[in-house]
Every structure is written in structure tokens, then in C-alpha cells.
mmCIF file of C-alpha atoms and ligand atoms in Angstrom:
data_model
loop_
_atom_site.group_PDB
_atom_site.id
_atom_site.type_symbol
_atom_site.label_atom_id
_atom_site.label_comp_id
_atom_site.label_asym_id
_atom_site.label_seq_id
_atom_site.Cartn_x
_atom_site.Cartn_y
_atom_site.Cartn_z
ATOM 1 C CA UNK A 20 0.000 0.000 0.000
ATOM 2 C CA UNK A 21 1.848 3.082 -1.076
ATOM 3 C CA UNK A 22 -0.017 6.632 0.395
ATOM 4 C CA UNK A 23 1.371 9.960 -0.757
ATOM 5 C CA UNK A 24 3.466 12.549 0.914
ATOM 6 C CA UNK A 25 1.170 13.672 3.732
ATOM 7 C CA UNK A 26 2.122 14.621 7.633
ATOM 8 C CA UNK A 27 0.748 12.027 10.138
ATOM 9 C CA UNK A 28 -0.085 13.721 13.564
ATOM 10 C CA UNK A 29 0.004 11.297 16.348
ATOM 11 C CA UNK A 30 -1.280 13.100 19.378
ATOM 12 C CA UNK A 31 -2.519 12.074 22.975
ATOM 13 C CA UNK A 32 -1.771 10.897 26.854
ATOM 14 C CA UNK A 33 1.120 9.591 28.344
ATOM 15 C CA UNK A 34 1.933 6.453 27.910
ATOM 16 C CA UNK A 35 -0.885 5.312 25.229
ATOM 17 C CA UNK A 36 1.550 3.993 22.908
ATOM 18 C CA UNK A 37 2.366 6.608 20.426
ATOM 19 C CA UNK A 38 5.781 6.447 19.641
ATOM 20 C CA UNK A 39 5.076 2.543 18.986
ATOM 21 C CA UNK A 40 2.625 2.742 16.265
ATOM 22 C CA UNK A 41 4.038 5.661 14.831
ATOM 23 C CA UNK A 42 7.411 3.433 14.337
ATOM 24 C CA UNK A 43 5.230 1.394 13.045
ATOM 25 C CA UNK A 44 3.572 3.128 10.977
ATOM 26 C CA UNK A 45 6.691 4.829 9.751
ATOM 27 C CA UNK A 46 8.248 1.327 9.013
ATOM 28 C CA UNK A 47 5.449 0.127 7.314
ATOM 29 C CA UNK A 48 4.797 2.830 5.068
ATOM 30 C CA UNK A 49 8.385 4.174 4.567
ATOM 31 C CA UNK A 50 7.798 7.127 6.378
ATOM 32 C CA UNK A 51 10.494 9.347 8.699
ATOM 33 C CA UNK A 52 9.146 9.149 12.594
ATOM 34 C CA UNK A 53 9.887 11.615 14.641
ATOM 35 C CA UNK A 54 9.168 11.793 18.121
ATOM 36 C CA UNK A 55 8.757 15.497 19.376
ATOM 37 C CA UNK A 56 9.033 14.618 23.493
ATOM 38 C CA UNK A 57 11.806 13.946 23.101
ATOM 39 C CA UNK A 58 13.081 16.969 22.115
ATOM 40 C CA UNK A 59 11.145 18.263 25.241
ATOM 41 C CA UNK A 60 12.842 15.734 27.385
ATOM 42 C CA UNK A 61 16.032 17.087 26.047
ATOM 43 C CA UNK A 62 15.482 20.546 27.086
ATOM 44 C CA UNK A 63 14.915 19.275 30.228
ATOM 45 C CA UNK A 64 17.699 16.756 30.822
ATOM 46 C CA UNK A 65 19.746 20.193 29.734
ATOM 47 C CA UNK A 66 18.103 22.619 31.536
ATOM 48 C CA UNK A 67 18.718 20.072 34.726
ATOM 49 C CA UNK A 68 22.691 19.442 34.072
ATOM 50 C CA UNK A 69 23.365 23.247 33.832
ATOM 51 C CA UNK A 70 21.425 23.807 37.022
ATOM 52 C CA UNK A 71 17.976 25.913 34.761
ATOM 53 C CA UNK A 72 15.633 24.028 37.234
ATOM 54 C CA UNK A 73 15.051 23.572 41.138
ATOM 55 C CA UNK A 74 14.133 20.549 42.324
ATOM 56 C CA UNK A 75 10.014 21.494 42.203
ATOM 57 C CA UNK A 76 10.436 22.312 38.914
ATOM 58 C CA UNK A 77 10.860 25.932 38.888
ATOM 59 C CA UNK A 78 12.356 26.919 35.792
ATOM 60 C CA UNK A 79 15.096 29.769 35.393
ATOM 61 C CA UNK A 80 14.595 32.868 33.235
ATOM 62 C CA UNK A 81 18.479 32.059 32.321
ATOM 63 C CA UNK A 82 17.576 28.762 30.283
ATOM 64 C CA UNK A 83 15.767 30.914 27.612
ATOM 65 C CA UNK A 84 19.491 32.433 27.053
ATOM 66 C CA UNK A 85 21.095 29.090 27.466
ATOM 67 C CA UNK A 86 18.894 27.715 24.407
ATOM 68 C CA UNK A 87 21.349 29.394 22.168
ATOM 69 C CA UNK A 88 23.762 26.771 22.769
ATOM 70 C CA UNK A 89 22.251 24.271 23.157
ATOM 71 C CA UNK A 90 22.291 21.503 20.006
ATOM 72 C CA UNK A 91 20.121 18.797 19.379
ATOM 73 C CA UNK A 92 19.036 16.446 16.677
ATOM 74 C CA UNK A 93 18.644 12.278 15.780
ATOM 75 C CA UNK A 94 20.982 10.279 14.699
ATOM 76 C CA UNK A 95 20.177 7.730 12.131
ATOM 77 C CA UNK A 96 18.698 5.069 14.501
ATOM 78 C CA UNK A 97 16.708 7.175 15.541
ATOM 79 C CA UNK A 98 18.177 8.596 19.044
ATOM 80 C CA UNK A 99 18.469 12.020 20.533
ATOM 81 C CA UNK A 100 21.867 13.103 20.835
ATOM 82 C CA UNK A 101 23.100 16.332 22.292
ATOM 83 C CA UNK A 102 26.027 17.069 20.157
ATOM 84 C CA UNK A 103 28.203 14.108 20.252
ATOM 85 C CA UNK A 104 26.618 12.882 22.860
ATOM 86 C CA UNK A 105 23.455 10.489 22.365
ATOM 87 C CA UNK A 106 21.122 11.113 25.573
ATOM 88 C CA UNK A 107 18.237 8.669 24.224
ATOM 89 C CA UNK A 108 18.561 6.620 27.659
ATOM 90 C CA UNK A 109 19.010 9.374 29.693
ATOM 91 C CA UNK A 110 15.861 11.333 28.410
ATOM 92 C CA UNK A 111 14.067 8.708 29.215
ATOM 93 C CA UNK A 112 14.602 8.529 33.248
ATOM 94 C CA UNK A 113 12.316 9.085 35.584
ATOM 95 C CA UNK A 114 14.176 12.171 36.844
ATOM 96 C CA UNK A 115 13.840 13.541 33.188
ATOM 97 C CA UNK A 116 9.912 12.616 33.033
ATOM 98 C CA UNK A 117 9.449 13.863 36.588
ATOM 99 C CA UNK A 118 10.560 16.972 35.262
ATOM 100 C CA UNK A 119 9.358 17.677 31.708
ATOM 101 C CA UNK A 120 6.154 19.016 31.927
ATOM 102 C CA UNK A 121 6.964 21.972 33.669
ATOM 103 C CA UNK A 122 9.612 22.888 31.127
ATOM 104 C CA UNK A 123 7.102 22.402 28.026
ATOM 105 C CA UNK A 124 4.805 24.688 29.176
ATOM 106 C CA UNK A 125 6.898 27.141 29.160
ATOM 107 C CA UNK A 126 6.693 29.271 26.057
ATOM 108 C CA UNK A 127 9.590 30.010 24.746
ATOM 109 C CA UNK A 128 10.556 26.572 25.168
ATOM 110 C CA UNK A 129 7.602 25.503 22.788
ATOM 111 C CA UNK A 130 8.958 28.121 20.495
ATOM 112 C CA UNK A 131 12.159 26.503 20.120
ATOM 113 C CA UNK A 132 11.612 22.620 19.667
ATOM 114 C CA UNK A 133 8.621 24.084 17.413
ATOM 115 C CA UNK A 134 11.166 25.722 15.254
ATOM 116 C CA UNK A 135 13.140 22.252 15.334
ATOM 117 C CA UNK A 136 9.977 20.260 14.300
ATOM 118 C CA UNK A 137 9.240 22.814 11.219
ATOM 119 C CA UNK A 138 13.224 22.460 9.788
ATOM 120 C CA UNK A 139 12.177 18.463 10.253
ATOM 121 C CA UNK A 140 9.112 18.373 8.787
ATOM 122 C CA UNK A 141 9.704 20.330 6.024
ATOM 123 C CA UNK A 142 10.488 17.490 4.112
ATOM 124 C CA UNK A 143 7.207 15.446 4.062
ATOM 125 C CA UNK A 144 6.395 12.129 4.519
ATOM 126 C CA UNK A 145 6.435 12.176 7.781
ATOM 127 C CA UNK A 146 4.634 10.451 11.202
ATOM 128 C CA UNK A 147 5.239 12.846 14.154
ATOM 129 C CA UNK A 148 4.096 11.825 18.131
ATOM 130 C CA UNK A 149 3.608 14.306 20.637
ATOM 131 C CA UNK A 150 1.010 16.780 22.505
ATOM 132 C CA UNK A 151 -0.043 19.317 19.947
ATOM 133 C CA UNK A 152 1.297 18.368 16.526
ATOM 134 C CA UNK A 153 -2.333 18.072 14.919
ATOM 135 C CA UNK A 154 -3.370 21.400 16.774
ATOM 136 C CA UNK A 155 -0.383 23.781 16.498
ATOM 137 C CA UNK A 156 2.712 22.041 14.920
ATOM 138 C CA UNK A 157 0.945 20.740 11.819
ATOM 139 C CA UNK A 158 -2.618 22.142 11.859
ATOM 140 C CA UNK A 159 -3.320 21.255 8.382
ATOM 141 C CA UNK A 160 -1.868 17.214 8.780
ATOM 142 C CA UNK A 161 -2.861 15.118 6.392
ATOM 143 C CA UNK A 162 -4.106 12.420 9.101
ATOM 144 C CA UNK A 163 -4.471 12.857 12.931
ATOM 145 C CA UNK A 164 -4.905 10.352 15.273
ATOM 146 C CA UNK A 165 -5.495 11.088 19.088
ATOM 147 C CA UNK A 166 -4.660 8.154 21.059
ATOM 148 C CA UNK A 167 -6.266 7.502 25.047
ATOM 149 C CA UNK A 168 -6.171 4.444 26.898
ATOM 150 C CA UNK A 169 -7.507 4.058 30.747
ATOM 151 C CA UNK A 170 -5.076 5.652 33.603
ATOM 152 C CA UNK A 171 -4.405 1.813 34.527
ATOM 153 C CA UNK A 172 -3.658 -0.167 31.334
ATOM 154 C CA UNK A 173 -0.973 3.579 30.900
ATOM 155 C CA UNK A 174 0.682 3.142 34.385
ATOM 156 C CA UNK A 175 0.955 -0.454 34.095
ATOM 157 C CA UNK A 176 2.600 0.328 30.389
ATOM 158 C CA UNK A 177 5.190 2.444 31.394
ATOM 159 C CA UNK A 178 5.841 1.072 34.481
ATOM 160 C CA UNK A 179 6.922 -2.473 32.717
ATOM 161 C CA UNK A 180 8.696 -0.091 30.704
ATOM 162 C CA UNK A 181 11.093 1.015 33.087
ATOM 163 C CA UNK A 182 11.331 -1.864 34.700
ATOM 164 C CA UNK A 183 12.537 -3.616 31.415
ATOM 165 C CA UNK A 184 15.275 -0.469 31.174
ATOM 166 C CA UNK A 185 16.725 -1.678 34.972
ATOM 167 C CA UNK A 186 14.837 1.167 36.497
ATOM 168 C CA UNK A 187 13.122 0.292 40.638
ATOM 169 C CA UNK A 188 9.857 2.397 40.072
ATOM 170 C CA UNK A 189 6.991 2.505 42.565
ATOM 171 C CA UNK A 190 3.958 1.896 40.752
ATOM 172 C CA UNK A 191 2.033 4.323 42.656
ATOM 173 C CA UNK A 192 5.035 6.996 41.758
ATOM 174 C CA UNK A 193 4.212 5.627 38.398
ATOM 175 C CA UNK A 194 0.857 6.917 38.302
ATOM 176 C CA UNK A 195 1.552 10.055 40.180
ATOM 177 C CA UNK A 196 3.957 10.516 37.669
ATOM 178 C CA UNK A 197 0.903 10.299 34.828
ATOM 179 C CA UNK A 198 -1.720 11.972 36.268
ATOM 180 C CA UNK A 199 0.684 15.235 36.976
ATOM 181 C CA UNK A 200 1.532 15.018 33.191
ATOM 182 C CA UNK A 201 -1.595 14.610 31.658
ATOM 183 C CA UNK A 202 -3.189 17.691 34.469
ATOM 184 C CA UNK A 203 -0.258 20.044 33.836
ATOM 185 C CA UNK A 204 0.131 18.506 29.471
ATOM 186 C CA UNK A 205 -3.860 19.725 29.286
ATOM 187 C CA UNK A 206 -3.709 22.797 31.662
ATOM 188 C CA UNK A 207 -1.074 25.116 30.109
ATOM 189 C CA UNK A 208 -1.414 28.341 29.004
ATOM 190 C CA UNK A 209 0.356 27.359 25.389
ATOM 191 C CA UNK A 210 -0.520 24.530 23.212
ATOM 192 C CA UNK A 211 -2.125 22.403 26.051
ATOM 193 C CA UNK A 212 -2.845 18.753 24.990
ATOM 194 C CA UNK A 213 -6.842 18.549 23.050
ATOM 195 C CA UNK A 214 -7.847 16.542 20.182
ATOM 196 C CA UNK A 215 -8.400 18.048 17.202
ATOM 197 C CA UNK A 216 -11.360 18.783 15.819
ATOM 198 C CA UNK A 217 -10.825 16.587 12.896
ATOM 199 C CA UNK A 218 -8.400 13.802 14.716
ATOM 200 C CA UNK A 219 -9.548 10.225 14.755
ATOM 201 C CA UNK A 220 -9.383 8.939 18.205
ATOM 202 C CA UNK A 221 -7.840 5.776 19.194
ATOM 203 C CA UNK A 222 -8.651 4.211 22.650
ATOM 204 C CA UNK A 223 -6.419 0.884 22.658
ATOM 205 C CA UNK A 224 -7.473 0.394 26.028
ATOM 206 C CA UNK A 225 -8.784 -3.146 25.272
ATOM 207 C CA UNK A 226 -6.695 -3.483 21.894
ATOM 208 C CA UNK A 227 -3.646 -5.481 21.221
ATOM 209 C CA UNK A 228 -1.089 -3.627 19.170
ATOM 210 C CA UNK A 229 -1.797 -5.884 15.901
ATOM 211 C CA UNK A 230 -5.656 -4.840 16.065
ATOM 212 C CA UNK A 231 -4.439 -0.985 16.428
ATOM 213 C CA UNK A 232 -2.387 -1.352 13.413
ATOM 214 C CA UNK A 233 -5.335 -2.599 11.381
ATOM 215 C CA UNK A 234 -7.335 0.203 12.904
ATOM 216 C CA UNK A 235 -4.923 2.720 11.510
ATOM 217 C CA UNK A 236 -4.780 0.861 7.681
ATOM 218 C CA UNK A 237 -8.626 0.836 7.517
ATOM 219 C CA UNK A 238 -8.331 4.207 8.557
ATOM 220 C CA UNK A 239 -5.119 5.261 5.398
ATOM 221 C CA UNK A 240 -7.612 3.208 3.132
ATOM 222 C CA UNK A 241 -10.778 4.703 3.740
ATOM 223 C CA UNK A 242 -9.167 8.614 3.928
ATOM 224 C CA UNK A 243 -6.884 8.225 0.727
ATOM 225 C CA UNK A 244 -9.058 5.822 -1.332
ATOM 226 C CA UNK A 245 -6.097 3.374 -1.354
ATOM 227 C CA UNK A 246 -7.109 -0.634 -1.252
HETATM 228 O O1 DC B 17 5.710 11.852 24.666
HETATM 229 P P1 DC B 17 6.591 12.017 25.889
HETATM 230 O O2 DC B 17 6.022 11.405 27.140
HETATM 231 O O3 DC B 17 7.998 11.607 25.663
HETATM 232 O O4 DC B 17 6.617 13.597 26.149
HETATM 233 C C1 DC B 17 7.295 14.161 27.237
HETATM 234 C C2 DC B 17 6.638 15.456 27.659
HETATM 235 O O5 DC B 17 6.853 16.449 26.653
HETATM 236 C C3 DC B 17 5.145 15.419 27.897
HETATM 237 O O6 DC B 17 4.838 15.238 29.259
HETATM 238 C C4 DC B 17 4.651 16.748 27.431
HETATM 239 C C5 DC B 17 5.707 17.262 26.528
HETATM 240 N N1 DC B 17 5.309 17.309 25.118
HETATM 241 C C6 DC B 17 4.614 18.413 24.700
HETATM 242 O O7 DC B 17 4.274 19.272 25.507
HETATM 243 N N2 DC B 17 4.302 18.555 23.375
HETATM 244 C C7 DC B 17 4.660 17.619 22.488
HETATM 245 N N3 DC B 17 4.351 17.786 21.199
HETATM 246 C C8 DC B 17 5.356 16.461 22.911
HETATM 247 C C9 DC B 17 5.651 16.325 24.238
#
């Protein structure tokens, strides 16, 4: 099945299983993925080494300056690397995630892995995963898809996550974790997380990942006529 050169918007909650299907999708239809938390996990993982953020998340004025030098992009697997340095584990702590919120809501923040995602998806043929892509990065997207699942089936998710990565969560710190995300994701002042008006949603609650990815053909054949 070959679709054209459209921008896929994969938006939604924590932990629903975006950046899965939307490797999967990429794979599958030979499109570039890019995954734009990570970009705001890499703000945050900066903004914590050069000492831009107290420990309940209060961000300094001084990281807007301290943007300037700071460098990121993916390297051809796929990983975020801060210069020569690839930070994909790192990002993906649960310092980092404790932490990340607070730092993308803050506008000029937004404004600067925005500017990133635009110079990346400038070239088309793309399947992008974050908060806001189909409702302020790429308001005119092709296809949007905004993915929920139940608060449970997420913390359970990302908690076998981490524990797969060597990591000793709690899973009630799991779920704290979540709900502060999602409250303080949907609450912001700038791009909070919504659904589209014209997003097709996606609750895999009760959906293994094969019956998702036939949800999401169905969904390519119907919209572009393809069989
Ligand atoms: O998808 P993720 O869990 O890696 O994203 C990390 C955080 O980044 C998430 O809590 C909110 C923020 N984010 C955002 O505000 N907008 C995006 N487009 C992507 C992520």
C-alpha cells in the first residue's frame, strides 16, 4: 500500500503507545518518525545538568538564554543526541519525566523545539508523536490520530517499561507521575494537549497492538481511497 506525501499527527496521553505505532507506521509505510518529546525531554535533561531548574520544577529565566547553545538532533537510529553525545537513555529517566512538563509549558521553550519540528518536517512524509502536533505544529496534517487508553492499562505500560530499562519504580510513583503530566500537558497556558477537531481517536485500552495497526490501515484506506 503506497499513500502519498502527507504529515501524520500522532497526538494524545502519556503512555498510550504513540511512539510505537508511529514506528510502526513509519516502518510500514516508509515514512520518517519523529518523536517530538523527546526533544522536550532534552530541554529538560539540559536545563537540569546546567542547574535551569530547582528541584520542584521551577524553571530559570536564564535557560531561555542558554537555548542558544544548546544543540540537538537524531541520529540515524533514531536517538536524541546532544552534540556528540546520544542522551536517548538518559531522556528517558524518571528524573527527566518527573521533570518535563513543567519545562514544556513554558513558552519560549515551545517556540524553540517548534522551530526544530518545522526544519524536520519540512520534508514530508512524515509520522510525528507528541502533545499538539495536529493542533499547532501541523494544523493542516494530512491524518491525525489522538490516542487515550484508561489511567491503569498507561501506568501499568510504562511502568513495565522502566522496569525492562533496569529502572526500581513505585507503581504508585508511576501513576503520580501520569496523572501530573496529563493535568499540567492539558492545563497550560500554550498549546495544552486537546484533540483536534478533525483527529480520529484511538482508545487501545482493550486493543492489542496488531488490532491498532489494522485500525490505523482501515483508517489510510478509507481517507486516501487506497485498497
Ligand atoms: O511523549 P513524551 O512522554 O515523551 O513527552 C514528554 C513530555 O513532553 C510530555 O509530558 C509533554 C511534553 N510534550 C509536549 O508538551 N508537546 C509535544 N508535542 C510532545 C511532548
Amino acid at each position: 500500500m503506497k499513500i502519498p506525501d502527507i504529515i501524520i499527527a500522532v497526538d494524545g496521553y502519556s503512555s498510550t503507545g504513540k511512539s510505537s505505532l508511529a514506528k510502526k507506521i513509519a516502518r510500514k509505510f516508509d515514512f520518517l518518525y519523529l518523536d517530538s518529546g523527546a526533544l522536550y525531554r532534552g530541554v529538560t535533561l539540559f536545563a537540569q545538568e546546567e542547574m535551569l531548574i530547582s528541584r520542584l520544577g521551577t524553571v530559570s529565566p536564564a535557560l531561555q538564554e542558554a537555548l542558544g547553545r544548546l544543540e540537538l538532533h537524531f541520529d540515524a537510529e533514531g536517538r536524541l543526541c546532544m552534540g556528540a553525545r546520544c542522551i536517548e537513555q538518559q531522556i528517558r529517566s524518571m528524573e527527566v519525566s518527573a521533570q518535563v512538563s513543567p519545562v514544556a509549558a513554558v513558552p519560549y521553550v515551545r517556540a524553540w523545539v517548534d522551530e526544530k519540528l518545522h526544519e524536520f518536517g519540512r520534508r514530508g512524509r512524515i509520522v510525528m508523536d507528541g502533545r499538539d502536533i495536529g493542533t499547532a505544529v501541523f494544523p493542516n496534517a494530512e491524518l491525525k490520530i489522538f490516542m487515550t487508553a484508561s489511567e491503569q492499562v498507561r501506568a501499568q505500560r510504562r511502568y513495565d517499561e522502566l522496569v525492562a530499562k533496569g529502572e526500581t519504580p513505585l507503581l504508585e510513583e508511576v501513576v503520580k507521575n501520569l496523572r501530573e503530566r496529563d493535568y499540567i500537558d492539558s492545563h497550560r497556558e500554550t498549546a495544552p494537549l486537546r484533540q483536534a477537531a478533525d483527529a480520529f481517536v484511538l482508545d487501545n485500552s482493550d486493543m492489542t497492538f496488531e488490532e491498532e495497526l489494522a485500525w490505523v490501515q482501515g483508517l489510510i484506506q478509507g481517507k486516501f481511497g487506497i485498497q
